[in-house]
PDB file of C-alpha atoms in Angstrom:
ATOM      1  CA  UNK A 273      31.951   9.512  87.831  1.00 38.00           C
ATOM      2  CA  UNK A 274      32.024  10.348  83.909  1.00 38.00           C
ATOM      3  CA  UNK A 275      33.073  13.843  84.128  1.00 37.00           C
ATOM      4  CA  UNK A 276      31.703  14.475  80.623  1.00 38.00           C
ATOM      5  CA  UNK A 277      27.882  13.992  81.411  1.00 37.00           C
ATOM      6  CA  UNK A 278      28.491  13.912  84.672  1.00 34.00           C
ATOM      7  CA  UNK A 279      26.847  10.767  85.095  1.00 36.00           C
ATOM      8  CA  UNK A 280      27.159   9.171  89.034  1.00 37.00           C
ATOM      9  CA  UNK A 281      26.584   5.527  89.922  1.00 40.00           C
ATOM     10  CA  UNK A 282      25.627   4.752  93.558  1.00 44.00           C
ATOM     11  CA  UNK A 283      25.440   1.961  95.556  1.00 37.00           C
ATOM     12  CA  UNK A 284      21.739   1.831  94.598  1.00 44.00           C
ATOM     13  CA  UNK A 285      22.296   1.008  91.358  1.00 45.00           C
ATOM     14  CA  UNK A 286      20.827   3.462  89.087  1.00 41.00           C
ATOM     15  CA  UNK A 287      22.998   6.305  87.372  1.00 44.00           C
ATOM     16  CA  UNK A 288      21.851   9.995  88.514  1.00 39.00           C
ATOM     17  CA  UNK A 289      22.090  13.101  85.876  1.00 41.00           C
ATOM     18  CA  UNK A 290      23.892  15.765  87.678  1.00 38.00           C
ATOM     19  CA  UNK A 291      23.074  17.827  85.871  1.00 40.00           C
ATOM     20  CA  UNK A 292      20.272  20.351  87.671  1.00 38.00           C
ATOM     21  CA  UNK A 293      16.551  19.775  86.627  1.00 40.00           C
ATOM     22  CA  UNK A 294      14.702  22.108  84.961  1.00 38.00           C
ATOM     23  CA  UNK A 295      11.452  22.143  86.328  1.00 37.00           C
ATOM     24  CA  UNK A 296       8.722  24.290  84.219  1.00 40.00           C
ATOM     25  CA  UNK A 297       6.433  26.754  86.047  1.00 38.00           C
ATOM     26  CA  UNK A 298       3.820  24.372  86.901  1.00 37.00           C
ATOM     27  CA  UNK A 299       3.328  25.951  90.262  1.00 34.00           C
ATOM     28  CA  UNK A 300       1.602  28.441  88.350  1.00 36.00           C
ATOM     29  CA  UNK A 301      -1.755  26.284  88.208  1.00 34.00           C
ATOM     30  CA  UNK A 302      -2.235  25.929  91.738  1.00 36.00           C
ATOM     31  CA  UNK A 303      -0.931  29.718  92.555  1.00 34.00           C
ATOM     32  CA  UNK A 304      -3.818  31.337  90.584  1.00 35.00           C
ATOM     33  CA  UNK A 305      -6.720  31.117  90.652  1.00 35.00           C
ATOM     34  CA  UNK A 306      -8.643  29.941  87.884  1.00 34.00           C
ATOM     35  CA  UNK A 307     -10.734  32.505  86.542  1.00 36.00           C
ATOM     36  CA  UNK A 308      -7.100  34.456  85.557  1.00 32.00           C
ATOM     37  CA  UNK A 309      -5.545  30.758  84.255  1.00 33.00           C
ATOM     38  CA  UNK A 310      -8.415  30.760  81.674  1.00 34.00           C
ATOM     39  CA  UNK A 311      -7.318  33.964  79.941  1.00 33.00           C
ATOM     40  CA  UNK A 312      -3.675  33.875  80.503  1.00 35.00           C
ATOM     41  CA  UNK A 313      -0.743  31.760  78.731  1.00 38.00           C
ATOM     42  CA  UNK A 314       2.474  30.871  81.313  1.00 39.00           C
ATOM     43  CA  UNK A 315       5.228  32.112  80.381  1.00 38.00           C
ATOM     44  CA  UNK A 316       7.381  28.928  79.254  1.00 43.00           C
ATOM     45  CA  UNK A 317      11.068  29.223  79.050  1.00 38.00           C
ATOM     46  CA  UNK A 318      15.844  25.031  74.591  1.00 58.00           C
ATOM     47  CA  UNK A 319      16.799  21.715  75.411  1.00 71.00           C
ATOM     48  CA  UNK A 320      15.196  21.092  78.807  1.00 83.00           C
ATOM     49  CA  UNK A 321      12.402  23.589  78.482  1.00 76.00           C
ATOM     50  CA  UNK A 322       8.955  23.724  77.087  1.00 77.00           C
ATOM     51  CA  UNK A 323       8.240  24.045  73.505  1.00 80.00           C
ATOM     52  CA  UNK A 324       5.788  26.198  71.880  1.00 84.00           C
ATOM     53  CA  UNK A 325       2.679  24.533  70.676  1.00 90.00           C
ATOM     54  CA  UNK A 326      -0.773  24.749  70.253  1.00 94.00           C
ATOM     55  CA  UNK A 327      -3.045  22.639  72.752  1.00 95.00           C
ATOM     56  CA  UNK A 328      -4.065  20.966  70.279  1.00 96.00           C
ATOM     57  CA  UNK A 329      -0.610  19.674  69.080  1.00 96.00           C
ATOM     58  CA  UNK A 330       0.179  18.831  72.904  1.00 96.00           C
ATOM     59  CA  UNK A 331      -2.762  16.354  73.405  1.00 97.00           C
ATOM     60  CA  UNK A 332      -1.656  14.942  70.166  1.00 97.00           C
ATOM     61  CA  UNK A 333       1.932  14.638  70.963  1.00 97.00           C
ATOM     62  CA  UNK A 334       0.450  12.894  74.522  1.00 97.00           C
ATOM     63  CA  UNK A 335      -1.515  10.500  72.471  1.00 98.00           C
ATOM     64  CA  UNK A 336       1.485   8.633  71.530  1.00 98.00           C
ATOM     65  CA  UNK A 337       1.395   7.371  74.827  1.00 97.00           C
ATOM     66  CA  UNK A 338      -1.522   6.717  75.237  1.00 98.00           C
ATOM     67  CA  UNK A 339      -1.379   4.041  72.395  1.00 98.00           C
ATOM     68  CA  UNK A 340       1.019   2.564  73.583  1.00 98.00           C
ATOM     69  CA  UNK A 341      -0.348   2.230  77.173  1.00 98.00           C
ATOM     70  CA  UNK A 342      -3.176   0.551  75.437  1.00 98.00           C
ATOM     71  CA  UNK A 343      -1.737  -1.246  73.475  1.00 98.00           C
ATOM     72  CA  UNK A 344       0.459  -3.205  75.864  1.00 98.00           C
ATOM     73  CA  UNK A 345      -1.982  -3.167  78.399  1.00 98.00           C
ATOM     74  CA  UNK A 346      -5.096  -4.923  76.633  1.00 98.00           C
ATOM     75  CA  UNK A 347      -2.776  -7.313  74.593  1.00 98.00           C
ATOM     76  CA  UNK A 348      -1.034  -8.154  78.235  1.00 98.00           C
ATOM     77  CA  UNK A 349      -4.308  -8.776  79.758  1.00 98.00           C
ATOM     78  CA  UNK A 350      -6.305 -10.050  76.857  1.00 98.00           C
ATOM     79  CA  UNK A 351      -4.286 -10.833  74.483  1.00 98.00           C
ATOM     80  CA  UNK A 352      -6.130  -8.181  72.000  1.00 98.00           C
ATOM     81  CA  UNK A 353      -5.352  -4.897  71.542  1.00 97.00           C
ATOM     82  CA  UNK A 354      -7.380  -1.498  70.708  1.00 98.00           C
ATOM     83  CA  UNK A 355      -8.577  -2.947  67.398  1.00 98.00           C
ATOM     84  CA  UNK A 356     -10.831  -5.393  69.015  1.00 98.00           C
ATOM     85  CA  UNK A 357     -12.646  -3.008  70.619  1.00 98.00           C
ATOM     86  CA  UNK A 358     -12.457   0.419  69.281  1.00 97.00           C
ATOM     87  CA  UNK A 359     -10.906  -0.130  65.830  1.00 97.00           C
ATOM     88  CA  UNK A 360     -11.559   3.537  64.830  1.00 98.00           C
ATOM     89  CA  UNK A 361      -9.624   5.293  67.384  1.00 98.00           C
ATOM     90  CA  UNK A 362      -6.812   4.395  65.588  1.00 98.00           C
ATOM     91  CA  UNK A 363      -7.467   6.272  62.545  1.00 97.00           C
ATOM     92  CA  UNK A 364      -5.841   3.894  60.305  1.00 97.00           C
ATOM     93  CA  UNK A 365      -2.729   3.301  61.666  1.00 97.00           C
ATOM     94  CA  UNK A 366      -0.825  -0.068  61.915  1.00 98.00           C
ATOM     95  CA  UNK A 367      -1.262  -2.758  64.482  1.00 97.00           C
ATOM     96  CA  UNK A 368       1.346  -3.170  67.164  1.00 98.00           C
ATOM     97  CA  UNK A 369       4.439  -5.689  66.895  1.00 98.00           C
ATOM     98  CA  UNK A 370       5.133  -8.294  68.750  1.00 97.00           C
ATOM     99  CA  UNK A 371       1.656  -8.275  71.992  1.00 97.00           C
ATOM    100  CA  UNK A 372       0.414 -10.715  73.261  1.00 97.00           C
ATOM    101  CA  UNK A 373      -1.309 -12.208  76.514  1.00 98.00           C
ATOM    102  CA  UNK A 374       1.149 -12.176  79.922  1.00 98.00           C
ATOM    103  CA  UNK A 375       1.461 -15.091  81.854  1.00 98.00           C
ATOM    104  CA  UNK A 376      -0.069 -12.894  84.809  1.00 98.00           C
ATOM    105  CA  UNK A 377      -1.806 -14.370  88.062  1.00 98.00           C
ATOM    106  CA  UNK A 378      -5.673 -13.111  88.398  1.00 98.00           C
ATOM    107  CA  UNK A 379      -5.207 -10.410  90.418  1.00 97.00           C
ATOM    108  CA  UNK A 380      -2.761  -9.023  88.420  1.00 98.00           C
ATOM    109  CA  UNK A 381      -4.504  -9.801  85.081  1.00 98.00           C
ATOM    110  CA  UNK A 382      -7.360  -7.618  87.050  1.00 98.00           C
ATOM    111  CA  UNK A 383      -5.437  -4.625  87.751  1.00 98.00           C
ATOM    112  CA  UNK A 384      -3.975  -4.453  83.641  1.00 98.00           C
ATOM    113  CA  UNK A 385      -7.224  -4.648  82.149  1.00 98.00           C
ATOM    114  CA  UNK A 386      -8.701  -1.994  83.648  1.00 98.00           C
ATOM    115  CA  UNK A 387      -5.225  -0.108  83.135  1.00 98.00           C
ATOM    116  CA  UNK A 388      -6.166  -1.239  79.672  1.00 98.00           C
ATOM    117  CA  UNK A 389      -9.925   0.109  79.469  1.00 98.00           C
ATOM    118  CA  UNK A 390      -8.886   3.198  81.082  1.00 98.00           C
ATOM    119  CA  UNK A 391      -6.907   3.911  78.501  1.00 98.00           C
ATOM    120  CA  UNK A 392      -8.987   3.719  75.434  1.00 98.00           C
ATOM    121  CA  UNK A 393     -10.988   6.327  77.210  1.00 98.00           C
ATOM    122  CA  UNK A 394      -8.103   8.062  77.445  1.00 98.00           C
ATOM    123  CA  UNK A 395      -7.512   7.608  73.361  1.00 98.00           C
ATOM    124  CA  UNK A 396     -11.547   8.342  72.851  1.00 98.00           C
ATOM    125  CA  UNK A 397     -10.756  12.045  74.916  1.00 98.00           C
ATOM    126  CA  UNK A 398      -8.287  12.846  72.765  1.00 98.00           C
ATOM    127  CA  UNK A 399     -10.342  12.072  69.585  1.00 98.00           C
ATOM    128  CA  UNK A 400     -13.668  13.916  70.659  1.00 97.00           C
ATOM    129  CA  UNK A 401     -12.017  16.740  71.632  1.00 96.00           C
ATOM    130  CA  UNK A 402      -8.848  17.096  69.292  1.00 97.00           C
ATOM    131  CA  UNK A 403      -9.617  15.066  66.257  1.00 97.00           C
ATOM    132  CA  UNK A 404      -7.052  12.643  67.332  1.00 97.00           C
ATOM    133  CA  UNK A 405      -3.585  11.372  65.328  1.00 98.00           C
ATOM    134  CA  UNK A 406      -3.255   7.927  63.719  1.00 98.00           C
ATOM    135  CA  UNK A 407      -1.672   4.977  65.843  1.00 98.00           C
ATOM    136  CA  UNK A 408       2.161   4.987  65.074  1.00 98.00           C
ATOM    137  CA  UNK A 409       4.078   2.055  64.599  1.00 98.00           C
ATOM    138  CA  UNK A 410       4.320   0.363  68.019  1.00 98.00           C
ATOM    139  CA  UNK A 411       6.968  -1.922  69.231  1.00 98.00           C
ATOM    140  CA  UNK A 412       5.980  -4.198  72.615  1.00 98.00           C
ATOM    141  CA  UNK A 413       7.366  -7.065  71.409  1.00 98.00           C
ATOM    142  CA  UNK A 414       9.665  -8.672  74.129  1.00 98.00           C
ATOM    143  CA  UNK A 415      12.919  -8.445  71.360  1.00 98.00           C
ATOM    144  CA  UNK A 416      12.325  -4.732  72.577  1.00 97.00           C
ATOM    145  CA  UNK A 417      11.866  -4.911  75.895  1.00 97.00           C
ATOM    146  CA  UNK A 418      15.086  -7.201  76.403  1.00 97.00           C
ATOM    147  CA  UNK A 419      16.719  -4.768  74.080  1.00 97.00           C
ATOM    148  CA  UNK A 420      15.701  -2.416  76.767  1.00 97.00           C
ATOM    149  CA  UNK A 421      16.475  -4.185  80.147  1.00 97.00           C
ATOM    150  CA  UNK A 422      20.049  -5.231  79.078  1.00 97.00           C
ATOM    151  CA  UNK A 423      20.726  -1.545  78.278  1.00 97.00           C
ATOM    152  CA  UNK A 424      19.188  -0.678  81.438  1.00 97.00           C
ATOM    153  CA  UNK A 425      21.296  -3.506  83.447  1.00 96.00           C
ATOM    154  CA  UNK A 426      24.604  -2.607  81.571  1.00 96.00           C
ATOM    155  CA  UNK A 427      24.487  -5.812  79.843  1.00 97.00           C
ATOM    156  CA  UNK A 428      22.736  -8.328  78.085  1.00 97.00           C
ATOM    157  CA  UNK A 429      20.344  -9.963  80.646  1.00 97.00           C
ATOM    158  CA  UNK A 430      20.653 -14.231  80.023  1.00 96.00           C
ATOM    159  CA  UNK A 431      18.247 -15.378  78.986  1.00 97.00           C
ATOM    160  CA  UNK A 432      16.736 -11.799  77.340  1.00 98.00           C
ATOM    161  CA  UNK A 433      14.024 -10.289  79.661  1.00 98.00           C
ATOM    162  CA  UNK A 434      10.721 -11.364  78.904  1.00 98.00           C
ATOM    163  CA  UNK A 435       7.649  -8.922  80.422  1.00 98.00           C
ATOM    164  CA  UNK A 436       5.326 -11.532  78.721  1.00 98.00           C
ATOM    165  CA  UNK A 437       6.417 -14.207  80.994  1.00 98.00           C
ATOM    166  CA  UNK A 438       5.198 -13.788  84.839  1.00 98.00           C
ATOM    167  CA  UNK A 439       3.644 -11.066  86.807  1.00 98.00           C
ATOM    168  CA  UNK A 440       6.954  -9.687  87.988  1.00 98.00           C
ATOM    169  CA  UNK A 441       8.329  -9.300  84.907  1.00 98.00           C
ATOM    170  CA  UNK A 442       5.364  -7.760  83.292  1.00 98.00           C
ATOM    171  CA  UNK A 443       4.565  -5.449  86.122  1.00 98.00           C
ATOM    172  CA  UNK A 444       8.715  -4.042  85.666  1.00 98.00           C
ATOM    173  CA  UNK A 445       7.813  -3.854  81.783  1.00 97.00           C
ATOM    174  CA  UNK A 446       4.242  -1.722  83.372  1.00 97.00           C
ATOM    175  CA  UNK A 447       7.120   0.221  85.178  1.00 96.00           C
ATOM    176  CA  UNK A 448       9.286   1.485  82.096  1.00 87.00           C
ATOM    177  CA  UNK A 449       5.848   3.274  80.907  1.00 86.00           C
ATOM    178  CA  UNK A 450       2.724   4.933  82.686  1.00 75.00           C
ATOM    179  CA  UNK A 451       5.363   6.999  84.370  1.00 83.00           C
ATOM    180  CA  UNK A 452       6.828   9.294  80.977  1.00 88.00           C
ATOM    181  CA  UNK A 453       2.943  10.009  80.551  1.00 88.00           C
ATOM    182  CA  UNK A 454       2.701  10.884  83.330  1.00 92.00           C
ATOM    183  CA  UNK A 455       5.759  13.533  83.408  1.00 93.00           C
ATOM    184  CA  UNK A 456       4.569  14.630  80.330  1.00 93.00           C
ATOM    185  CA  UNK A 457       1.100  15.739  81.375  1.00 95.00           C
ATOM    186  CA  UNK A 458       2.281  17.799  84.755  1.00 95.00           C
ATOM    187  CA  UNK A 459       5.379  19.353  81.939  1.00 93.00           C
ATOM    188  CA  UNK A 460       2.755  20.591  79.371  1.00 93.00           C
ATOM    189  CA  UNK A 461      -0.153  21.820  82.049  1.00 93.00           C
ATOM    190  CA  UNK A 462       1.022  25.234  82.378  1.00 92.00           C
ATOM    191  CA  UNK A 463       1.679  25.738  79.249  1.00 92.00           C
ATOM    192  CA  UNK A 464      -1.760  24.845  78.062  1.00 94.00           C
ATOM    193  CA  UNK A 465      -4.018  27.783  76.894  1.00 94.00           C
ATOM    194  CA  UNK A 466      -7.859  26.996  77.250  1.00 95.00           C
ATOM    195  CA  UNK A 467      -9.572  26.145  80.108  1.00 95.00           C
ATOM    196  CA  UNK A 468     -11.319  22.919  78.468  1.00 95.00           C
ATOM    197  CA  UNK A 469      -7.503  21.670  78.058  1.00 96.00           C
ATOM    198  CA  UNK A 470      -6.526  22.425  81.649  1.00 96.00           C
ATOM    199  CA  UNK A 471      -9.247  20.129  82.795  1.00 96.00           C
ATOM    200  CA  UNK A 472      -9.056  17.164  80.480  1.00 97.00           C
ATOM    201  CA  UNK A 473      -5.302  17.269  81.254  1.00 97.00           C
ATOM    202  CA  UNK A 474      -6.503  17.203  84.714  1.00 96.00           C
ATOM    203  CA  UNK A 475      -8.559  14.212  84.190  1.00 96.00           C
ATOM    204  CA  UNK A 476      -5.891  12.407  81.990  1.00 97.00           C
ATOM    205  CA  UNK A 477      -2.930  13.051  84.639  1.00 95.00           C
ATOM    206  CA  UNK A 478      -5.100  12.186  87.776  1.00 95.00           C
ATOM    207  CA  UNK A 479      -5.270   7.911  85.856  1.00 96.00           C
ATOM    208  CA  UNK A 480      -2.002   8.023  84.924  1.00 95.00           C
ATOM    209  CA  UNK A 481      -0.357   9.141  88.357  1.00 94.00           C
ATOM    210  CA  UNK A 482      -3.050   6.304  89.680  1.00 95.00           C
ATOM    211  CA  UNK A 483      -1.791   3.940  87.625  1.00 96.00           C
ATOM    212  CA  UNK A 484       1.759   4.443  88.088  1.00 95.00           C
ATOM    213  CA  UNK A 485       1.142   4.468  92.385  1.00 95.00           C
ATOM    214  CA  UNK A 486      -1.024   1.094  91.670  1.00 97.00           C
ATOM    215  CA  UNK A 487       2.471  -0.317  89.976  1.00 97.00           C
ATOM    216  CA  UNK A 488       4.841   1.078  92.716  1.00 96.00           C
ATOM    217  CA  UNK A 489       3.049   0.191  95.339  1.00 97.00           C
ATOM    218  CA  UNK A 490       2.709  -3.482  93.071  1.00 98.00           C
ATOM    219  CA  UNK A 491       6.466  -3.625  93.171  1.00 98.00           C
ATOM    220  CA  UNK A 492       7.382  -1.975  96.328  1.00 97.00           C
ATOM    221  CA  UNK A 493       5.636  -4.929  98.570  1.00 97.00           C
ATOM    222  CA  UNK A 494       7.806  -7.536  96.145  1.00 97.00           C
ATOM    223  CA  UNK A 495      10.956  -5.224  96.211  1.00 95.00           C
ATOM    224  CA  UNK A 496      13.463  -7.676  97.896  1.00 96.00           C
ATOM    225  CA  UNK A 497      12.416 -11.066  95.595  1.00 96.00           C
ATOM    226  CA  UNK A 498      14.642 -12.152  93.170  1.00 97.00           C
ATOM    227  CA  UNK A 499      13.450 -11.492  89.830  1.00 97.00           C
ATOM    228  CA  UNK A 500      14.366 -15.367  88.151  1.00 94.00           C
ATOM    229  CA  UNK A 501      16.228 -16.239  86.653  1.00 96.00           C
ATOM    230  CA  UNK A 502      18.496 -12.879  87.235  1.00 96.00           C
ATOM    231  CA  UNK A 503      20.633 -12.184  90.398  1.00 94.00           C
ATOM    232  CA  UNK A 504      18.827  -8.928  90.721  1.00 97.00           C
ATOM    233  CA  UNK A 505      16.390  -7.533  92.835  1.00 97.00           C
ATOM    234  CA  UNK A 506      12.930  -5.883  92.337  1.00 97.00           C
ATOM    235  CA  UNK A 507      14.434  -2.775  94.001  1.00 97.00           C
ATOM    236  CA  UNK A 508      17.389  -3.246  91.960  1.00 97.00           C
ATOM    237  CA  UNK A 509      15.624  -3.573  88.632  1.00 98.00           C
ATOM    238  CA  UNK A 510      13.450  -0.470  89.414  1.00 97.00           C
ATOM    239  CA  UNK A 511      16.796   1.608  90.213  1.00 96.00           C
ATOM    240  CA  UNK A 512      18.257   0.589  86.423  1.00 97.00           C
ATOM    241  CA  UNK A 513      15.345   1.663  84.700  1.00 97.00           C
ATOM    242  CA  UNK A 514      14.803   5.231  85.883  1.00 96.00           C
ATOM    243  CA  UNK A 515      18.747   5.555  86.391  1.00 95.00           C
ATOM    244  CA  UNK A 516      18.668   4.432  82.198  1.00 96.00           C
ATOM    245  CA  UNK A 517      15.489   7.049  81.818  1.00 95.00           C
ATOM    246  CA  UNK A 518      17.546   9.554  83.756  1.00 95.00           C
ATOM    247  CA  UNK A 519      20.517   9.515  81.351  1.00 96.00           C
ATOM    248  CA  UNK A 520      18.286   9.021  78.484  1.00 95.00           C
ATOM    249  CA  UNK A 521      16.220  12.203  78.957  1.00 93.00           C
ATOM    250  CA  UNK A 522      19.321  14.419  79.404  1.00 94.00           C
ATOM    251  CA  UNK A 523      18.031  16.938  81.947  1.00 93.00           C
ATOM    252  CA  UNK A 524      18.635  15.623  85.464  1.00 92.00           C
ATOM    253  CA  UNK A 525      17.403  13.408  88.120  1.00 92.00           C
ATOM    254  CA  UNK A 526      13.031  13.241  87.696  1.00 93.00           C
ATOM    255  CA  UNK A 527      12.911   9.596  87.812  1.00 93.00           C
ATOM    256  CA  UNK A 528      13.310   7.549  90.695  1.00 93.00           C
ATOM    257  CA  UNK A 529      13.442   3.723  91.902  1.00 94.00           C
ATOM    258  CA  UNK A 530      11.948   2.830  94.823  1.00 95.00           C
ATOM    259  CA  UNK A 531      15.078   2.526  97.338  1.00 94.00           C
ATOM    260  CA  UNK A 532      16.745   5.830  96.940  1.00 93.00           C
ATOM    261  CA  UNK A 533      20.091   7.317  98.894  1.00 93.00           C
ATOM    262  CA  UNK A 534      17.924   9.155 101.476  1.00 93.00           C
ATOM    263  CA  UNK A 535      18.863  12.961 100.308  1.00 91.00           C
ATOM    264  CA  UNK A 536      16.438  11.654  97.460  1.00 91.00           C
ATOM    265  CA  UNK A 537      13.332  10.682  99.759  1.00 92.00           C
ATOM    266  CA  UNK A 538      10.454  12.433 101.368  1.00 94.00           C
ATOM    267  CA  UNK A 539      11.882  15.242 103.095  1.00 95.00           C
ATOM    268  CA  UNK A 540      15.437  13.800 103.365  1.00 93.00           C
ATOM    269  CA  UNK A 541      14.193  11.381 105.967  1.00 94.00           C
ATOM    270  CA  UNK A 542      13.529   8.535 104.068  1.00 94.00           C
ATOM    271  CA  UNK A 543      14.983   5.699 102.031  1.00 94.00           C
ATOM    272  CA  UNK A 544      11.469   4.396 101.198  1.00 94.00           C
ATOM    273  CA  UNK A 545      10.321   5.676  97.833  1.00 93.00           C
ATOM    274  CA  UNK A 546       6.449   4.686  97.001  1.00 95.00           C
ATOM    275  CA  UNK A 547       5.925   7.465  95.158  1.00 94.00           C
ATOM    276  CA  UNK A 548       8.442   9.375  92.727  1.00 92.00           C
ATOM    277  CA  UNK A 549       8.712  13.329  93.453  1.00 92.00           C
ATOM    278  CA  UNK A 550      11.152  15.912  93.443  1.00 92.00           C
ATOM    279  CA  UNK A 551      12.424  17.507  97.247  1.00 92.00           C
ATOM    280  CA  UNK A 552       9.082  19.289  97.597  1.00 94.00           C
ATOM    281  CA  UNK A 553       7.233  16.200  96.949  1.00 94.00           C
ATOM    282  CA  UNK A 554       6.013  17.363  93.630  1.00 95.00           C
ATOM    283  CA  UNK A 555       5.645  15.550  90.740  1.00 94.00           C
ATOM    284  CA  UNK A 556       8.322  15.697  87.702  1.00 94.00           C
ATOM    285  CA  UNK A 557       7.950  17.298  84.286  1.00 94.00           C
ATOM    286  CA  UNK A 558       8.956  16.547  81.165  1.00 94.00           C
ATOM    287  CA  UNK A 559       9.221  18.086  78.022  1.00 94.00           C
ATOM    288  CA  UNK A 560       7.950  16.166  74.675  1.00 95.00           C
ATOM    289  CA  UNK A 561      11.997  16.541  73.502  1.00 95.00           C
ATOM    290  CA  UNK A 562      12.686  14.517  77.010  1.00 95.00           C
ATOM    291  CA  UNK A 563       9.779  11.758  76.605  1.00 96.00           C
ATOM    292  CA  UNK A 564      11.067  11.129  73.084  1.00 96.00           C
ATOM    293  CA  UNK A 565      14.693  10.330  73.401  1.00 96.00           C
ATOM    294  CA  UNK A 566      13.325   8.094  76.215  1.00 96.00           C
ATOM    295  CA  UNK A 567      10.822   5.983  74.682  1.00 97.00           C
ATOM    296  CA  UNK A 568      12.596   5.977  71.478  1.00 97.00           C
ATOM    297  CA  UNK A 569      15.678   4.828  73.686  1.00 96.00           C
ATOM    298  CA  UNK A 570      17.789   6.902  71.893  1.00 96.00           C
ATOM    299  CA  UNK A 571      18.700   9.691  73.996  1.00 95.00           C
ATOM    300  CA  UNK A 572      17.992  12.075  70.855  1.00 95.00           C
ATOM    301  CA  UNK A 573      14.310  13.124  70.082  1.00 95.00           C
ATOM    302  CA  UNK A 574      15.799  13.394  66.092  1.00 95.00           C
ATOM    303  CA  UNK A 575      16.314   9.662  66.110  1.00 96.00           C
ATOM    304  CA  UNK A 576      13.358   6.774  66.244  1.00 97.00           C
ATOM    305  CA  UNK A 577      13.670   3.335  68.015  1.00 97.00           C
ATOM    306  CA  UNK A 578      12.066   1.565  71.076  1.00 97.00           C
ATOM    307  CA  UNK A 579       9.100   1.329  71.151  1.00 97.00           C
ATOM    308  CA  UNK A 580       8.314   3.554  68.049  1.00 98.00           C
ATOM    309  CA  UNK A 581      10.626   2.039  65.107  1.00 97.00           C
ATOM    310  CA  UNK A 582       9.226   4.914  63.250  1.00 97.00           C
ATOM    311  CA  UNK A 583       8.582   7.795  65.229  1.00 97.00           C
ATOM    312  CA  UNK A 584       5.360   9.169  67.068  1.00 97.00           C
ATOM    313  CA  UNK A 585       2.741  10.884  64.916  1.00 98.00           C
ATOM    314  CA  UNK A 586       1.692  14.477  65.606  1.00 96.00           C
ATOM    315  CA  UNK A 587       3.063  17.899  64.651  1.00 96.00           C
ATOM    316  CA  UNK A 588       5.440  17.410  67.990  1.00 95.00           C
ATOM    317  CA  UNK A 589       6.974  14.319  66.735  1.00 96.00           C
ATOM    318  CA  UNK A 590       7.402  14.714  62.765  1.00 95.00           C
ATOM    319  CA  UNK A 591       8.745  17.729  63.461  1.00 94.00           C
ATOM    320  CA  UNK A 592      11.771  16.873  65.919  1.00 92.00           C
ATOM    321  CA  UNK A 593      11.671  13.489  63.492  1.00 89.00           C
ATOM    322  CA  UNK A 594      12.152  15.273  60.312  1.00 85.00           C
ATOM    323  CA  UNK A 595      14.352  18.418  61.403  1.00 81.00           C
ATOM    324  CA  UNK A 596      17.545  17.415  63.206  1.00 69.00           C
TER     325      UNK A 596
END
């Protein structure tokens, strides 16, 4: 155990942050009538807590993740990205780095292709309702994923991890993406002011949660399989990735692999963890600063890197970038 940041390692192979998880006031969404919520802004309390921003800014922040998902899914399934379908949605932003068609079986390719089309719709609706943002520079290269998985494993994998090489590696890479967007929508929901915004985030969140569930179920079926050529199982990789995201996010346990200690399982009765959720089986929320620490892979919302080498776009992401 490392006392400074309370990072714990356990037999399940991932690192847990022992700092208490700060839950936002998301349950307000379900406790009060919609008519009340339409006219009342929930009270949302630093570092692990929600920020002040208007609704459009929050959706613009989320669109960074929607762009990332669209490009990774479309390239992985079809070998071409958003510019091949609706280039105007990118608003002149640069094309992604390193995307290519993955070596997938028929069923997996169909799933990922559908995910990609769903992300086109998400970006279109955010642009329609809020104006949207230019697509940021996105790095979905095998080299970037290799760095991420090295960091998760705690050492340099040999050969370097390549998500485009086979279905299991690709789905592990998918595991590393949609869940963060899901957390972001859960975290931002109670802070939205307009009823129309709550309608939009509910629609987006439902599909993001579905993508995450499909991905986790796909991997769960292969949980004990070794990921070739490494002596690491699918479950162990998911625990490593989740542990890394908790460490980078710096706000406690909000991410869990496919097999967990019983004290983290549903009702403390199971080690099976097909869906990641808190002690009451509610989805974990994350704030914009937590998400930036994770997708930048730097643990610092002010220092870009990872999937966004030049940082995210929109007021929230740019203010963190320029104000340390």
